[in-house]
Tab-separated table of C-alpha atoms and ligand atoms in Angstrom:
chain	number	residue	atom	x	y	z
A	1	MET	CA	113.472	102.511	78.403
A	2	LYS	CA	111.199	105.388	79.181
A	3	ARG	CA	111.739	106.680	82.629
A	4	LEU	CA	108.706	107.077	84.703
A	5	LEU	CA	110.483	109.095	87.648
A	6	SER	CA	110.089	112.463	86.926
A	7	ALA	CA	112.405	115.127	87.840
A	8	VAL	CA	111.769	118.584	88.282
A	9	SER	CA	113.446	121.828	90.113
A	10	ALA	CA	115.171	121.085	93.940
A	11	VAL	CA	113.648	124.363	94.424
A	12	TYR	CA	110.182	122.932	93.885
A	13	ALA	CA	110.766	119.959	95.977
A	14	MET	CA	112.152	122.333	99.060
A	15	SER	CA	108.841	123.940	99.059
A	16	LEU	CA	106.777	121.023	99.344
A	17	PHE	CA	107.890	120.358	102.601
A	18	ASN	CA	109.392	123.104	104.165
A	19	THR	CA	105.575	124.331	104.567
A	20	GLY	CA	105.971	125.743	108.322
A	21	ALA	CA	102.590	125.228	110.558
A	22	ILE	CA	100.433	122.022	110.263
A	23	ALA	CA	97.170	122.703	108.973
A	24	GLN	CA	94.719	120.904	111.211
A	25	SER	CA	91.391	122.907	110.113
A	26	ALA	CA	88.248	121.518	109.481
A	27	ASN	CA	88.370	117.681	110.331
A	28	ASP	CA	85.411	117.063	113.008
A	29	GLY	CA	86.475	113.579	112.208
A	30	LYS	CA	89.302	113.071	114.124
A	31	GLU	CA	89.584	110.862	116.914
A	32	PRO	CA	92.282	108.515	119.327
A	33	PHE	CA	93.125	105.307	117.728
A	34	GLY	CA	95.458	103.921	120.750
A	35	LYS	CA	99.096	104.068	120.521
A	36	SER	CA	101.926	102.611	118.650
A	37	PRO	CA	104.267	99.716	119.661
A	38	GLY	CA	107.195	102.812	120.167
A	39	GLY	CA	104.291	104.321	122.550
A	40	LYS	CA	103.276	107.362	120.095
A	41	GLU	CA	99.308	108.244	120.464
A	42	VAL	CA	97.991	108.063	116.404
A	43	PHE	CA	94.724	109.073	115.379
A	44	LEU	CA	91.734	107.783	112.916
A	45	TYR	CA	90.405	110.142	110.419
A	46	THR	CA	87.091	110.310	108.545
A	47	LEU	CA	87.235	111.466	105.350
A	48	ARG	CA	83.549	112.230	103.538
A	49	ASN	CA	82.414	113.385	100.221
A	50	GLY	CA	79.135	114.962	99.228
A	51	SER	CA	77.461	111.709	98.338
A	52	GLY	CA	77.933	109.970	101.441
A	53	MET	CA	81.163	107.963	100.952
A	54	GLN	CA	83.203	107.629	103.988
A	55	VAL	CA	86.818	106.506	104.491
A	56	LYS	CA	88.542	105.943	107.620
A	57	ILE	CA	92.543	106.009	107.798
A	58	THR	CA	95.142	106.302	110.815
A	59	ASN	CA	98.183	107.675	110.738
A	60	PHE	CA	99.951	104.644	111.827
A	61	GLY	CA	101.401	103.467	108.751
A	62	GLY	CA	98.851	105.445	106.804
A	63	ARG	CA	96.647	102.804	106.845
A	64	ILE	CA	92.729	102.740	105.332
A	65	THR	CA	90.755	100.889	107.600
A	66	SER	CA	87.280	101.237	106.269
A	67	ILE	CA	85.906	102.449	103.155
A	68	GLU	CA	82.000	102.874	102.803
A	69	VAL	CA	80.462	103.171	99.485
A	70	PRO	CA	77.021	102.213	98.724
A	71	ASP	CA	75.481	98.778	96.631
A	72	ARG	CA	73.114	98.891	94.133
A	73	ASP	CA	69.951	98.977	96.490
A	74	LYS	CA	72.104	102.448	97.892
A	75	ASN	CA	72.503	100.611	100.834
A	76	MET	CA	76.390	101.700	102.334
A	77	GLY	CA	78.840	99.109	103.538
A	78	ASP	CA	82.340	98.714	104.090
A	79	VAL	CA	84.675	97.022	101.411
A	80	VAL	CA	87.985	96.648	102.863
A	81	LEU	CA	89.556	94.445	105.599
A	82	GLY	CA	90.433	96.160	108.443
A	83	PHE	CA	90.606	96.795	112.640
A	84	ASP	CA	88.498	99.255	114.218
A	85	SER	CA	91.458	99.049	116.912
A	86	MET	CA	95.619	99.576	116.995
A	87	SER	CA	95.966	95.739	118.417
A	88	GLY	CA	93.997	94.337	115.162
A	89	TYR	CA	97.112	96.147	113.239
A	90	THR	CA	100.000	95.002	115.324
A	91	ALA	CA	99.122	91.622	116.153
A	92	LYS	CA	100.453	88.481	114.461
A	93	PRO	CA	99.846	87.583	111.919
A	94	ALA	CA	97.998	90.222	110.886
A	95	ALA	CA	100.933	92.579	111.070
A	96	ASN	CA	102.001	90.500	108.382
A	97	ALA	CA	99.657	91.123	105.766
A	98	TYR	CA	100.265	94.996	105.931
A	99	PHE	CA	96.318	95.443	105.926
A	100	GLY	CA	95.285	98.902	104.284
A	101	ALA	CA	98.894	99.973	104.717
A	102	LEU	CA	101.110	102.487	102.726
A	103	ILE	CA	104.079	100.180	101.747
A	104	GLY	CA	107.916	101.818	101.071
A	105	ARG	CA	110.507	102.067	100.656
A	106	TYR	CA	110.357	99.343	98.745
A	107	ALA	CA	106.612	97.843	97.886
A	108	ASN	CA	107.016	94.251	96.851
A	109	ARG	CA	110.310	91.790	96.654
A	110	LEU	CA	113.758	92.548	96.471
A	111	ALA	CA	115.807	89.328	95.895
A	112	GLY	CA	117.866	88.008	98.386
A	113	GLY	CA	117.277	91.607	100.276
A	114	THR	CA	120.039	93.073	97.963
A	115	PHE	CA	120.560	95.434	94.917
A	116	ILE	CA	123.393	97.230	93.592
A	117	LEU	CA	123.076	101.116	93.169
A	118	ASP	CA	126.348	103.388	91.926
A	119	GLY	CA	128.097	100.045	91.936
A	120	GLN	CA	127.546	99.665	95.742
A	121	THR	CA	125.627	96.515	97.004
A	122	TYR	CA	122.958	96.876	99.305
A	123	HIS	CA	121.461	94.819	102.127
A	124	VAL	CA	117.829	95.091	103.555
A	125	PRO	CA	116.104	93.017	106.012
A	126	THR	CA	115.180	89.494	104.820
A	127	ASN	CA	111.494	89.507	106.244
A	128	GLU	CA	110.070	87.292	103.808
A	129	ASN	CA	111.362	83.783	105.370
A	130	GLY	CA	114.722	84.776	105.143
A	131	LYS	CA	114.804	85.074	101.496
A	132	ASN	CA	113.565	88.172	100.074
A	133	SER	CA	112.997	91.517	101.694
A	134	LEU	CA	108.963	91.975	101.266
A	135	HIS	CA	107.314	95.627	101.701
A	136	GLY	CA	110.113	97.530	102.860
A	137	GLY	CA	111.836	95.560	105.255
A	138	THR	CA	111.070	94.390	109.259
A	139	HIS	CA	109.935	98.186	109.884
A	140	GLY	CA	108.670	99.492	106.796
A	141	PHE	CA	106.160	102.803	106.263
A	142	ASP	CA	103.323	100.417	107.239
A	143	SER	CA	104.617	100.583	110.802
A	144	ARG	CA	105.535	103.906	111.229
A	145	VAL	CA	103.706	107.061	112.521
A	146	TRP	CA	103.199	109.460	110.190
A	147	ASP	CA	102.595	113.135	110.502
A	148	VAL	CA	99.598	114.841	109.716
A	149	LYS	CA	100.307	117.726	107.535
A	150	GLN	CA	96.847	118.738	106.845
A	151	ALA	CA	93.344	117.226	107.635
A	152	SER	CA	89.976	118.298	106.379
A	153	THR	CA	86.633	116.837	105.695
A	154	ASN	CA	87.657	115.299	102.489
A	155	SER	CA	91.594	115.140	102.648
A	156	LEU	CA	94.428	113.684	104.359
A	157	GLU	CA	97.964	114.804	103.881
A	158	LEU	CA	100.622	112.447	105.593
A	159	HIS	CA	104.106	112.799	105.727
A	160	TYR	CA	107.051	110.805	106.788
A	161	LEU	CA	111.105	111.363	106.886
A	162	SER	CA	112.405	107.760	106.327
A	163	PRO	CA	116.374	108.896	107.121
A	164	ASN	CA	119.068	107.645	105.662
A	165	GLY	CA	119.986	104.140	106.360
A	166	GLU	CA	116.924	103.250	107.780
A	167	GLU	CA	116.245	99.499	106.764
A	168	GLY	CA	119.254	99.777	104.969
A	169	PHE	CA	118.111	102.078	102.243
A	170	PRO	CA	120.093	105.341	101.258
A	171	GLY	CA	119.186	108.865	101.792
A	172	ASP	CA	117.100	110.775	103.805
A	173	LEU	CA	113.757	110.357	101.608
A	174	ASN	CA	110.893	112.669	102.405
A	175	VAL	CA	107.836	111.014	101.456
A	176	THR	CA	104.161	112.648	101.253
A	177	VAL	CA	100.789	110.829	100.863
A	178	ARG	CA	97.758	112.924	99.958
A	179	TYR	CA	94.317	111.246	100.161
A	180	SER	CA	91.658	112.929	99.111
A	181	LEU	CA	87.836	111.922	97.820
A	182	ASP	CA	86.060	113.327	95.226
A	183	ASP	CA	82.263	113.696	94.843
A	184	ARG	CA	82.110	110.897	92.480
A	185	ASP	CA	83.243	108.233	94.706
A	186	GLY	CA	86.855	108.597	93.640
A	187	LEU	CA	89.649	107.468	96.475
A	188	ARG	CA	92.866	109.582	94.863
A	189	ILE	CA	96.120	108.776	96.586
A	190	ASP	CA	99.122	111.187	95.325
A	191	TYR	CA	102.390	110.210	96.717
A	192	THR	CA	105.455	112.171	96.091
A	193	ALA	CA	109.167	111.782	97.532
A	194	THR	CA	112.497	113.322	97.760
A	195	THR	CA	115.971	112.013	98.272
A	196	ASP	CA	119.439	113.646	99.568
A	197	LYS	CA	121.304	110.743	98.023
A	198	ASP	CA	120.775	107.983	95.065
A	199	THR	CA	118.151	105.652	96.358
A	200	VAL	CA	115.518	103.324	95.009
A	201	ILE	CA	111.896	103.392	95.806
A	202	ASN	CA	108.634	101.497	95.298
A	203	LEU	CA	105.510	103.328	96.688
A	204	THR	CA	101.839	101.843	97.113
A	205	ASN	CA	98.962	101.104	99.082
A	206	HIS	CA	97.977	97.422	100.037
A	207	SER	CA	94.374	97.549	100.910
A	208	TYR	CA	92.480	94.406	100.823
A	209	PHE	CA	89.157	94.803	98.933
A	210	ASN	CA	85.868	92.883	99.050
A	211	LEU	CA	82.819	94.319	97.595
A	212	SER	CA	80.522	92.440	99.425
A	213	GLY	CA	81.965	93.432	102.744
A	214	PRO	CA	84.996	92.403	104.870
A	215	GLY	CA	84.361	88.780	106.600
A	216	SER	CA	81.808	87.969	103.933
A	217	GLY	CA	83.716	85.625	102.107
A	218	SER	CA	85.192	84.369	99.101
A	219	ILE	CA	86.292	87.101	96.135
A	220	LEU	CA	86.395	84.467	93.548
A	221	ASN	CA	83.138	85.114	92.135
A	222	GLU	CA	83.979	88.948	91.391
A	223	ASN	CA	84.646	89.160	88.138
A	224	ILE	CA	88.040	91.360	86.757
A	225	MET	CA	89.808	93.075	83.902
A	226	ILE	CA	93.086	94.074	84.289
A	227	ASP	CA	94.173	95.873	81.204
A	228	ALA	CA	97.645	94.401	80.826
A	229	ARG	CA	99.036	92.528	77.688
A	230	ARG	CA	102.299	91.317	79.928
A	231	TYR	CA	103.036	90.040	83.552
A	232	THR	CA	106.279	89.216	85.172
A	233	PRO	CA	106.632	85.905	85.395
A	234	VAL	CA	107.884	84.774	88.784
A	235	ASN	CA	109.992	82.024	90.420
A	236	ALA	CA	109.431	79.599	93.179
A	237	ASN	CA	110.540	82.806	95.498
A	238	LEU	CA	107.877	85.054	93.849
A	239	ILE	CA	110.902	86.690	92.432
A	240	PRO	CA	110.698	88.110	88.912
A	241	THR	CA	112.541	86.077	86.008
A	242	GLY	CA	113.013	89.160	84.327
A	243	ALA	CA	111.010	88.032	81.362
A	244	LEU	CA	107.922	90.241	80.029
A	245	ASP	CA	105.619	87.567	79.176
A	246	GLU	CA	102.402	87.625	77.366
A	247	VAL	CA	99.100	87.054	78.737
A	248	SER	CA	97.646	85.471	75.683
A	249	GLY	CA	96.320	81.588	76.034
A	250	THR	CA	97.150	82.028	79.767
A	251	PRO	CA	94.734	82.342	82.691
A	252	LEU	CA	96.607	85.687	83.544
A	253	ASP	CA	94.580	87.124	80.620
A	254	PHE	CA	91.724	89.780	82.103
A	255	ARG	CA	91.983	92.124	79.147
A	256	ALA	CA	88.308	90.885	78.873
A	257	ALA	CA	86.537	90.459	82.144
A	258	LYS	CA	86.628	87.280	83.762
A	259	GLN	CA	85.419	85.773	87.184
A	260	ILE	CA	88.332	85.398	89.104
A	261	GLY	CA	87.748	81.970	90.173
A	262	SER	CA	87.249	80.477	87.012
A	263	ARG	CA	90.719	79.933	86.148
A	264	ILE	CA	92.575	79.922	89.448
A	265	SER	CA	92.876	76.399	90.245
A	266	GLY	CA	93.649	75.733	86.576
A	267	ASN	CA	97.334	73.440	85.605
A	268	PHE	CA	99.378	76.691	85.239
A	269	GLU	CA	102.550	76.688	86.641
A	270	GLN	CA	102.578	80.600	87.724
A	271	LEU	CA	99.621	79.955	89.452
A	272	LYS	CA	101.045	76.800	91.243
A	273	LEU	CA	103.914	78.578	92.381
A	274	ALA	CA	101.503	81.494	93.894
A	275	ASN	CA	98.803	79.424	95.165
A	276	GLY	CA	96.466	81.747	92.786
A	277	TYR	CA	97.225	85.332	91.856
A	278	ASP	CA	99.904	86.992	92.960
A	279	HIS	CA	101.445	88.996	89.839
A	280	ASN	CA	102.552	92.273	88.900
A	281	PHE	CA	100.830	93.025	85.802
A	282	VAL	CA	102.596	95.142	83.055
A	283	LEU	CA	99.609	97.958	82.511
A	284	ASN	CA	99.016	98.828	78.746
A	285	HIS	CA	99.157	102.891	79.407
A	286	PRO	CA	101.827	103.473	81.497
A	287	GLY	CA	101.341	107.089	83.187
A	288	ASP	CA	97.694	107.628	81.697
A	289	LEU	CA	95.690	108.317	84.483
A	290	SER	CA	92.282	108.158	82.194
A	291	ALA	CA	92.938	104.715	81.406
A	292	VAL	CA	90.923	101.955	83.269
A	293	ALA	CA	93.933	100.190	84.735
A	294	ALA	CA	91.704	97.376	85.908
A	295	ARG	CA	87.932	97.287	87.021
A	296	VAL	CA	86.444	94.507	89.485
A	297	GLU	CA	82.580	93.839	89.652
A	298	ASP	CA	80.914	92.024	92.093
A	299	PRO	CA	77.604	90.248	91.055
A	300	LYS	CA	76.108	90.428	94.437
A	301	SER	CA	76.127	93.820	95.750
A	302	GLY	CA	76.470	95.201	92.534
A	303	ARG	CA	79.678	97.063	93.325
A	304	VAL	CA	81.950	98.138	90.913
A	305	LEU	CA	85.650	99.222	91.718
A	306	GLU	CA	87.921	101.107	88.855
A	307	VAL	CA	91.535	101.879	89.546
A	308	PHE	CA	93.873	104.258	87.604
A	309	THR	CA	97.046	104.779	87.912
A	310	THR	CA	100.331	106.505	86.611
A	311	GLN	CA	102.388	103.666	87.924
A	312	PRO	CA	103.300	100.829	85.604
A	313	GLY	CA	102.574	98.104	87.121
A	314	ILE	CA	99.783	96.788	89.457
A	315	GLN	CA	100.160	93.641	91.892
A	316	PHE	CA	96.843	91.397	91.576
A	317	TYR	CA	97.172	89.226	94.520
A	318	THR	CA	94.032	86.888	95.604
A	319	GLY	CA	94.623	86.646	99.556
A	320	ASN	CA	96.358	83.324	98.781
A	321	PHE	CA	97.696	83.724	102.387
A	322	LEU	CA	94.223	84.439	104.271
A	323	ASN	CA	94.104	81.671	106.036
A	324	GLY	CA	91.030	82.247	108.422
A	325	SER	CA	93.238	83.173	111.617
A	326	VAL	CA	92.812	86.904	111.390
A	327	HIS	CA	89.572	88.207	113.216
A	328	GLY	CA	88.358	91.914	111.838
A	329	ILE	CA	86.122	94.317	110.705
A	330	GLY	CA	83.201	91.957	109.737
A	331	GLY	CA	84.538	88.566	110.731
A	332	THR	CA	87.175	85.978	109.656
A	333	TYR	CA	89.757	86.413	106.974
A	334	THR	CA	89.441	83.511	105.300
A	335	PHE	CA	91.270	81.907	102.120
A	336	ARG	CA	90.907	84.487	99.178
A	337	SER	CA	88.442	86.307	100.958
A	338	ALA	CA	89.919	89.737	99.416
A	339	LEU	CA	92.052	90.892	96.509
A	340	CYS	CA	94.941	93.676	96.689
A	341	LEU	CA	95.608	95.794	93.346
A	342	GLU	CA	98.360	97.205	94.490
A	343	THR	CA	99.758	99.926	91.788
A	344	GLN	CA	103.554	99.890	91.755
A	345	HIS	CA	106.762	99.708	89.482
A	346	PHE	CA	107.866	96.055	88.934
A	347	PRO	CA	108.993	94.060	91.883
A	348	ASP	CA	112.442	93.419	92.103
A	349	SER	CA	113.235	96.372	89.668
A	350	PRO	CA	116.641	97.420	91.103
A	351	ASN	CA	117.797	94.244	90.320
A	352	HIS	CA	116.285	93.773	86.614
A	353	THR	CA	118.059	96.527	84.222
A	354	ASN	CA	115.030	95.910	81.618
A	355	PHE	CA	112.558	97.078	84.212
A	356	PRO	CA	111.444	100.956	84.396
A	357	THR	CA	113.815	102.159	86.701
A	358	THR	CA	113.068	102.853	90.406
A	359	GLU	CA	116.217	104.910	91.219
A	360	LEU	CA	115.378	108.351	92.266
A	361	HIS	CA	117.968	110.936	92.826
A	362	PRO	CA	118.826	114.261	94.536
A	363	GLY	CA	117.008	117.314	92.795
A	364	GLN	CA	114.448	114.596	91.342
A	365	VAL	CA	110.612	114.633	92.643
A	366	PHE	CA	109.354	110.953	92.422
A	367	HIS	CA	105.103	111.492	91.892
A	368	SER	CA	102.587	108.799	91.488
A	369	THR	CA	98.800	108.954	91.408
A	370	THR	CA	95.979	106.018	92.167
A	371	ILE	CA	92.436	106.608	91.754
A	372	TYR	CA	90.120	103.746	93.270
A	373	ARG	CA	86.749	104.771	91.937
A	374	PHE	CA	83.329	103.054	93.242
A	375	SER	CA	80.191	102.661	91.467
A	376	THR	CA	77.349	100.568	90.854
A	377	LYS	CA	75.645	98.579	87.851
B	1	BGC	C1	102.216	90.145	97.943
B	1	BGC	C2	101.749	88.911	98.683
B	1	BGC	C3	102.116	89.026	99.965
B	1	BGC	C4	101.096	89.931	100.480
B	1	BGC	C5	101.194	90.481	101.842
B	1	BGC	C6	101.358	91.235	98.444
B	1	BGC	O1	101.478	92.414	98.110
B	1	BGC	O2	102.704	89.712	96.499
B	1	BGC	O3	102.699	87.658	98.561
B	1	BGC	O4	101.500	87.833	100.933
B	1	BGC	O5	101.420	91.135	99.743
B	1	BGC	O6	102.161	90.482	102.755
């Protein structure tokens, strides 16, 4: 199995994190965003590109709170679910939906909250109805205050040191996430991580997209293409069985673009187990940032979202747990009123030796890149 975590020298790794003074230049778009539950002041940063795209990110959980891009008539509008205050993110049930957040140490699920590494069994919080560990545990990266290493007009670099043993995971883990905008309406996310002990990681961003705007109703009329010949089927607890099944002949075949809602209610066990789409797709071109991994088109607004990634998988989630109990920017977040495209390693990989490894060792540098690119048609 091809190893997807790249290793370069430890010297390079050190130079990434011992950069000395924090550069805080040229971002006039920094404003107070309130206090974290632990009482730390957090901020909201506005990134802009040369063509009018605007993205807001808070260092609380590294969360994207809004992305404004043009529709086919050149009207700017937000395309992600979010809140304009801290309390929106910390109140339940919104806090359990991970709106716009950076996810770690382990994105997606770890069965029973356990895994074996170097012959040792590790226990991490079972924060999903007591069954699995989901998205890093009870206090994952989504609820941490990230250090701002650099902020400019069109980029923001965040850093978080997750100490050895945090949420049960081994090793001091240094994580840097850099958000940057280009002038072709691309939002690029670069993730870098190093450890001082053998550990496992899976990092992603958990933005909920609705190309017609947050609070504008169902995404079932949007069309999606996913460049995946296989997916990882799940059991009733949404844990991969370990199989890598073909999408061919199933409602998970999105190799040619299909309307999201066209088969979602079909008589197919995987859709029933997840109450819709909530599956990891095995990308056909892992590591290839020039390949379109997924493409969403919204007939209403004319907006198009393309996802590019170096990661081997993508979780396509149709907001099946949204139920109208959360009110955020744009209105009420109803059932299936947004979709997530979480680029990632496969769920529960440490417990499946046939999946690409998520182990990270001292001296290695983990690096991945995802680009969300917007356009119209
Ligand atoms: C998971 C869903 C979960 C959602 C919010 C997604 O990544 O696959 O099952 O409900 O995150 O936690």
